[in-house]
Amino acid sequence: MANILVVFGTSYGQTGKIVQRIAHSLTARGHRVTLWKGDELPVGYSLDGFDGFLIAGSVLYGKHQRYLGDFVRRHLARLSASPSAFVSVCGAIMGSWPPGPEAARKYVAKFLAETGWTPRLTRSFAGELSYTRYGVFIRWVMRYISRRTGRPTDTSRDWEFTDWDAVDQFAAELAGTMGEKVVAAAVW
């Protein structure tokens, strides 16, 4: 089985919950998983000893965490030569807003284009409206966006939209790819 490193970014905690769920599933399938929050990487960290990688981040103000992009660019060769995956947690796909899935795909494509990375798997999951954890201004902005896109506007509570069955299915798919070797494509 593989030794997998998960590096993640989270703004209000939902991405952290999602990667914990994925890590639990990978561990149950016999893989060893190490979780690092991208802005709290251990001093002198090394990617030696890891066989596969999962990078996960949330979209805030149309972008993933900058430190995740920096991490991917710094380790691009290693990530590209190993089984790897990218998870994006995105509010655009919360609820039934028709343009949401396309917006989520664009956020993933933008991150990958900016970093030059082509992971084996990518997936977007809906996150959470964390009204109770937002500051006054962000709460107001998110309520305004929610009103325009048909999402809940009751700011007295949080609203979770993550499809946990889809997360579990992704984790099973990821577990199956982590034992495979990456074969470099011939360049003509």
PDB file of C-alpha atoms in Angstrom:
ATOM      1  CA  MET A   1       0.000   0.000   0.000  1.00  0.00           C
ATOM      2  CA  ALA A   2       1.007   3.617  -0.505  1.00  0.00           C
ATOM      3  CA  ASN A   3       2.260   6.293   1.864  1.00  0.00           C
ATOM      4  CA  ILE A   4       0.117   9.300   0.895  1.00  0.00           C
ATOM      5  CA  LEU A   5       0.657  12.958   1.738  1.00  0.00           C
ATOM      6  CA  VAL A   6      -2.395  15.212   1.871  1.00  0.00           C
ATOM      7  CA  VAL A   7      -1.648  18.951   1.763  1.00  0.00           C
ATOM      8  CA  PHE A   8      -4.724  21.099   2.161  1.00  0.00           C
ATOM      9  CA  GLY A   9      -5.957  24.621   2.576  1.00  0.00           C
ATOM     10  CA  THR A  10      -9.143  25.587   4.345  1.00  0.00           C
ATOM     11  CA  SER A  11     -10.631  28.958   5.155  1.00  0.00           C
ATOM     12  CA  TYR A  12     -13.600  28.019   7.352  1.00  0.00           C
ATOM     13  CA  GLY A  13     -12.964  24.320   8.024  1.00  0.00           C
ATOM     14  CA  GLN A  14     -15.039  22.415   5.458  1.00  0.00           C
ATOM     15  CA  THR A  15     -12.064  21.403   3.299  1.00  0.00           C
ATOM     16  CA  GLY A  16     -10.418  20.095   6.455  1.00  0.00           C
ATOM     17  CA  LYS A  17     -13.485  17.951   7.175  1.00  0.00           C
ATOM     18  CA  ILE A  18     -13.493  16.638   3.616  1.00  0.00           C
ATOM     19  CA  VAL A  19      -9.805  15.643   3.624  1.00  0.00           C
ATOM     20  CA  GLN A  20     -10.232  14.008   7.039  1.00  0.00           C
ATOM     21  CA  ARG A  21     -13.010  11.872   5.541  1.00  0.00           C
ATOM     22  CA  ILE A  22     -10.850  10.981   2.517  1.00  0.00           C
ATOM     23  CA  ALA A  23      -7.875  10.182   4.774  1.00  0.00           C
ATOM     24  CA  HIS A  24     -10.028   7.904   6.927  1.00  0.00           C
ATOM     25  CA  SER A  25     -11.218   6.049   3.824  1.00  0.00           C
ATOM     26  CA  LEU A  26      -7.674   5.689   2.470  1.00  0.00           C
ATOM     27  CA  THR A  27      -6.436   4.398   5.836  1.00  0.00           C
ATOM     28  CA  ALA A  28      -9.297   1.888   5.998  1.00  0.00           C
ATOM     29  CA  ARG A  29      -8.092   0.572   2.634  1.00  0.00           C
ATOM     30  CA  GLY A  30      -4.578   0.002   3.975  1.00  0.00           C
ATOM     31  CA  HIS A  31      -2.814   3.204   2.895  1.00  0.00           C
ATOM     32  CA  ARG A  32      -0.784   5.353   5.297  1.00  0.00           C
ATOM     33  CA  VAL A  33      -1.882   8.994   5.259  1.00  0.00           C
ATOM     34  CA  THR A  34      -0.152  12.112   6.548  1.00  0.00           C
ATOM     35  CA  LEU A  35      -2.116  15.381   6.664  1.00  0.00           C
ATOM     36  CA  TRP A  36      -0.402  18.765   6.463  1.00  0.00           C
ATOM     37  CA  LYS A  37      -2.244  22.062   6.423  1.00  0.00           C
ATOM     38  CA  GLY A  38      -0.495  23.986   3.657  1.00  0.00           C
ATOM     39  CA  ASP A  39       0.136  27.134   5.670  1.00  0.00           C
ATOM     40  CA  GLU A  40       1.486  25.116   8.622  1.00  0.00           C
ATOM     41  CA  LEU A  41       4.031  22.883   6.864  1.00  0.00           C
ATOM     42  CA  PRO A  42       6.622  21.471   9.283  1.00  0.00           C
ATOM     43  CA  VAL A  43      10.017  23.167   9.235  1.00  0.00           C
ATOM     44  CA  GLY A  44      12.409  21.261   6.971  1.00  0.00           C
ATOM     45  CA  TYR A  45       9.644  19.058   5.561  1.00  0.00           C
ATOM     46  CA  SER A  46      10.532  16.570   2.861  1.00  0.00           C
ATOM     47  CA  LEU A  47       8.451  14.663   0.342  1.00  0.00           C
ATOM     48  CA  ASP A  48      10.819  11.700   0.592  1.00  0.00           C
ATOM     49  CA  GLY A  49       9.008   8.534   1.538  1.00  0.00           C
ATOM     50  CA  PHE A  50       5.667   9.516   0.052  1.00  0.00           C
ATOM     51  CA  ASP A  51       4.282   7.481  -2.845  1.00  0.00           C
ATOM     52  CA  GLY A  52       1.249   9.607  -3.710  1.00  0.00           C
ATOM     53  CA  PHE A  53      -0.201  13.032  -3.093  1.00  0.00           C
ATOM     54  CA  LEU A  54      -3.553  14.726  -2.630  1.00  0.00           C
ATOM     55  CA  ILE A  55      -3.717  18.508  -2.715  1.00  0.00           C
ATOM     56  CA  ALA A  56      -7.026  20.042  -1.603  1.00  0.00           C
ATOM     57  CA  GLY A  57      -8.111  23.647  -1.334  1.00  0.00           C
ATOM     58  CA  SER A  58     -11.152  25.824  -1.062  1.00  0.00           C
ATOM     59  CA  VAL A  59     -12.194  28.615  -3.373  1.00  0.00           C
ATOM     60  CA  LEU A  60     -12.494  32.010  -1.737  1.00  0.00           C
ATOM     61  CA  TYR A  61     -12.877  35.192  -3.780  1.00  0.00           C
ATOM     62  CA  GLY A  62     -12.454  33.121  -6.947  1.00  0.00           C
ATOM     63  CA  LYS A  63      -9.083  31.614  -5.971  1.00  0.00           C
ATOM     64  CA  HIS A  64      -7.606  28.695  -4.088  1.00  0.00           C
ATOM     65  CA  GLN A  65      -5.180  29.359  -1.248  1.00  0.00           C
ATOM     66  CA  ARG A  66      -1.978  30.931  -2.544  1.00  0.00           C
ATOM     67  CA  TYR A  67       0.210  28.680  -0.389  1.00  0.00           C
ATOM     68  CA  LEU A  68      -1.208  25.613  -2.172  1.00  0.00           C
ATOM     69  CA  GLY A  69      -0.200  27.006  -5.553  1.00  0.00           C
ATOM     70  CA  ASP A  70       3.254  27.783  -4.162  1.00  0.00           C
ATOM     71  CA  PHE A  71       3.549  24.233  -2.806  1.00  0.00           C
ATOM     72  CA  VAL A  72       2.528  22.679  -6.125  1.00  0.00           C
ATOM     73  CA  ARG A  73       4.926  24.857  -8.161  1.00  0.00           C
ATOM     74  CA  ARG A  74       7.790  24.117  -5.742  1.00  0.00           C
ATOM     75  CA  HIS A  75       7.186  20.350  -6.022  1.00  0.00           C
ATOM     76  CA  LEU A  76       5.796  20.157  -9.546  1.00  0.00           C
ATOM     77  CA  ALA A  77       8.253  17.544 -10.824  1.00  0.00           C
ATOM     78  CA  ARG A  78       7.613  15.251  -7.866  1.00  0.00           C
ATOM     79  CA  LEU A  79       3.839  15.646  -8.014  1.00  0.00           C
ATOM     80  CA  SER A  80       3.840  15.022 -11.765  1.00  0.00           C
ATOM     81  CA  ALA A  81       5.977  11.888 -11.406  1.00  0.00           C
ATOM     82  CA  SER A  82       3.746  10.380  -8.701  1.00  0.00           C
ATOM     83  CA  PRO A  83       0.107   9.383  -8.436  1.00  0.00           C
ATOM     84  CA  SER A  84      -1.593  12.613  -7.444  1.00  0.00           C
ATOM     85  CA  ALA A  85      -4.996  14.250  -7.193  1.00  0.00           C
ATOM     86  CA  PHE A  86      -6.517  17.676  -6.665  1.00  0.00           C
ATOM     87  CA  VAL A  87      -9.723  18.428  -4.765  1.00  0.00           C
ATOM     88  CA  SER A  88     -11.428  21.800  -4.944  1.00  0.00           C
ATOM     89  CA  VAL A  89     -14.109  22.783  -2.458  1.00  0.00           C
ATOM     90  CA  CYS A  90     -16.260  25.365  -4.121  1.00  0.00           C
ATOM     91  CA  GLY A  91     -19.339  27.320  -3.161  1.00  0.00           C
ATOM     92  CA  ALA A  92     -20.392  27.691  -6.778  1.00  0.00           C
ATOM     93  CA  ILE A  93     -21.761  24.148  -6.767  1.00  0.00           C
ATOM     94  CA  MET A  94     -23.766  24.519  -3.567  1.00  0.00           C
ATOM     95  CA  GLY A  95     -27.453  24.044  -4.226  1.00  0.00           C
ATOM     96  CA  SER A  96     -28.956  24.022  -7.692  1.00  0.00           C
ATOM     97  CA  TRP A  97     -27.535  27.178  -9.292  1.00  0.00           C
ATOM     98  CA  PRO A  98     -27.288  26.178 -13.002  1.00  0.00           C
ATOM     99  CA  PRO A  99     -23.932  27.887 -13.804  1.00  0.00           C
ATOM    100  CA  GLY A 100     -22.326  26.382 -10.676  1.00  0.00           C
ATOM    101  CA  PRO A 101     -20.722  23.220 -12.094  1.00  0.00           C
ATOM    102  CA  GLU A 102     -19.111  25.147 -14.974  1.00  0.00           C
ATOM    103  CA  ALA A 103     -17.792  27.785 -12.570  1.00  0.00           C
ATOM    104  CA  ALA A 104     -16.308  25.022 -10.397  1.00  0.00           C
ATOM    105  CA  ARG A 105     -14.575  23.475 -13.441  1.00  0.00           C
ATOM    106  CA  LYS A 106     -13.102  26.866 -14.326  1.00  0.00           C
ATOM    107  CA  TYR A 107     -11.643  27.302 -10.826  1.00  0.00           C
ATOM    108  CA  VAL A 108      -9.935  23.900 -11.089  1.00  0.00           C
ATOM    109  CA  ALA A 109      -8.669  24.644 -14.611  1.00  0.00           C
ATOM    110  CA  LYS A 110      -7.323  28.019 -13.479  1.00  0.00           C
ATOM    111  CA  PHE A 111      -5.410  26.488 -10.547  1.00  0.00           C
ATOM    112  CA  LEU A 112      -3.913  23.772 -12.751  1.00  0.00           C
ATOM    113  CA  ALA A 113      -2.977  26.252 -15.501  1.00  0.00           C
ATOM    114  CA  GLU A 114      -1.326  28.600 -12.996  1.00  0.00           C
ATOM    115  CA  THR A 115       0.720  25.787 -11.460  1.00  0.00           C
ATOM    116  CA  GLY A 116       1.426  23.699 -14.571  1.00  0.00           C
ATOM    117  CA  TRP A 117       0.274  20.585 -12.765  1.00  0.00           C
ATOM    118  CA  THR A 118      -1.709  17.734 -14.337  1.00  0.00           C
ATOM    119  CA  PRO A 119      -2.858  15.452 -11.515  1.00  0.00           C
ATOM    120  CA  ARG A 120      -4.312  12.059 -12.336  1.00  0.00           C
ATOM    121  CA  LEU A 121      -7.648  12.891 -10.672  1.00  0.00           C
ATOM    122  CA  THR A 122      -9.496  16.123  -9.985  1.00  0.00           C
ATOM    123  CA  ARG A 123     -12.789  16.642  -8.224  1.00  0.00           C
ATOM    124  CA  SER A 124     -14.906  19.535  -6.986  1.00  0.00           C
ATOM    125  CA  PHE A 125     -17.138  19.251  -3.965  1.00  0.00           C
ATOM    126  CA  ALA A 126     -19.643  21.689  -2.558  1.00  0.00           C
ATOM    127  CA  GLY A 127     -18.662  23.134   0.763  1.00  0.00           C
ATOM    128  CA  GLU A 128     -20.613  24.956   3.416  1.00  0.00           C
ATOM    129  CA  LEU A 129     -22.100  28.373   3.996  1.00  0.00           C
ATOM    130  CA  SER A 130     -20.375  29.075   7.309  1.00  0.00           C
ATOM    131  CA  TYR A 131     -22.474  32.091   8.247  1.00  0.00           C
ATOM    132  CA  THR A 132     -21.741  31.773  11.977  1.00  0.00           C
ATOM    133  CA  ARG A 133     -17.988  31.907  11.358  1.00  0.00           C
ATOM    134  CA  TYR A 134     -17.969  34.774   8.855  1.00  0.00           C
ATOM    135  CA  GLY A 135     -17.241  38.323   9.874  1.00  0.00           C
ATOM    136  CA  VAL A 136     -19.981  40.922   9.380  1.00  0.00           C
ATOM    137  CA  PHE A 137     -18.880  41.968   5.891  1.00  0.00           C
ATOM    138  CA  ILE A 138     -18.342  38.417   4.538  1.00  0.00           C
ATOM    139  CA  ARG A 139     -21.662  37.323   6.060  1.00  0.00           C
ATOM    140  CA  TRP A 140     -23.399  40.186   4.245  1.00  0.00           C
ATOM    141  CA  VAL A 141     -21.644  39.383   0.936  1.00  0.00           C
ATOM    142  CA  MET A 142     -22.411  35.663   1.183  1.00  0.00           C
ATOM    143  CA  ARG A 143     -26.045  36.354   2.055  1.00  0.00           C
ATOM    144  CA  TYR A 144     -26.320  38.658  -0.967  1.00  0.00           C
ATOM    145  CA  ILE A 145     -24.769  36.021  -3.253  1.00  0.00           C
ATOM    146  CA  SER A 146     -26.991  33.343  -1.728  1.00  0.00           C
ATOM    147  CA  ARG A 147     -30.102  35.400  -2.356  1.00  0.00           C
ATOM    148  CA  ARG A 148     -29.120  35.867  -6.022  1.00  0.00           C
ATOM    149  CA  THR A 149     -28.322  32.165  -6.521  1.00  0.00           C
ATOM    150  CA  GLY A 150     -31.202  30.588  -4.599  1.00  0.00           C
ATOM    151  CA  ARG A 151     -29.228  29.396  -1.588  1.00  0.00           C
ATOM    152  CA  PRO A 152     -30.245  29.742   2.065  1.00  0.00           C
ATOM    153  CA  THR A 153     -30.046  33.248   3.512  1.00  0.00           C
ATOM    154  CA  ASP A 154     -30.681  32.455   7.205  1.00  0.00           C
ATOM    155  CA  THR A 155     -27.403  33.645   8.731  1.00  0.00           C
ATOM    156  CA  SER A 156     -28.187  32.340  12.219  1.00  0.00           C
ATOM    157  CA  ARG A 157     -26.773  28.920  11.291  1.00  0.00           C
ATOM    158  CA  ASP A 158     -24.361  27.184   8.907  1.00  0.00           C
ATOM    159  CA  TRP A 159     -25.557  25.301   5.826  1.00  0.00           C
ATOM    160  CA  GLU A 160     -23.613  22.235   4.698  1.00  0.00           C
ATOM    161  CA  PHE A 161     -23.837  21.193   1.045  1.00  0.00           C
ATOM    162  CA  THR A 162     -21.072  18.575   0.824  1.00  0.00           C
ATOM    163  CA  ASP A 163     -22.219  15.358  -0.831  1.00  0.00           C
ATOM    164  CA  TRP A 164     -20.534  12.871   1.495  1.00  0.00           C
ATOM    165  CA  ASP A 165     -21.419   9.904  -0.726  1.00  0.00           C
ATOM    166  CA  ALA A 166     -19.544  11.593  -3.589  1.00  0.00           C
ATOM    167  CA  VAL A 167     -16.577  12.201  -1.262  1.00  0.00           C
ATOM    168  CA  ASP A 168     -16.573   8.509  -0.319  1.00  0.00           C
ATOM    169  CA  GLN A 169     -16.753   7.458  -3.984  1.00  0.00           C
ATOM    170  CA  PHE A 170     -13.830   9.754  -4.815  1.00  0.00           C
ATOM    171  CA  ALA A 171     -11.816   8.335  -1.902  1.00  0.00           C
ATOM    172  CA  ALA A 172     -12.399   4.788  -3.188  1.00  0.00           C
ATOM    173  CA  GLU A 173     -11.320   5.824  -6.683  1.00  0.00           C
ATOM    174  CA  LEU A 174      -8.264   7.606  -5.290  1.00  0.00           C
ATOM    175  CA  ALA A 175      -7.311   4.588  -3.171  1.00  0.00           C
ATOM    176  CA  GLY A 176      -7.297   2.449  -6.290  1.00  0.00           C
ATOM    177  CA  THR A 177      -4.960   4.774  -8.174  1.00  0.00           C
ATOM    178  CA  MET A 178      -2.409   5.276  -5.405  1.00  0.00           C
ATOM    179  CA  GLY A 179      -0.726   1.928  -5.872  1.00  0.00           C
ATOM    180  CA  GLU A 180      -0.180   2.492  -9.596  1.00  0.00           C
ATOM    181  CA  LYS A 181       3.038   3.782 -11.080  1.00  0.00           C
ATOM    182  CA  VAL A 182       2.957   6.866 -13.295  1.00  0.00           C
ATOM    183  CA  VAL A 183       4.158   6.106 -16.802  1.00  0.00           C
ATOM    184  CA  ALA A 184       5.709   9.052 -18.579  1.00  0.00           C
ATOM    185  CA  ALA A 185       4.230   9.690 -21.994  1.00  0.00           C
ATOM    186  CA  ALA A 186       6.555   9.795 -24.954  1.00  0.00           C
ATOM    187  CA  VAL A 187       7.079  13.273 -26.380  1.00  0.00           C
ATOM    188  CA  TRP A 188       7.108  13.409 -30.156  1.00  0.00           C
TER     189      TRP A 188
END
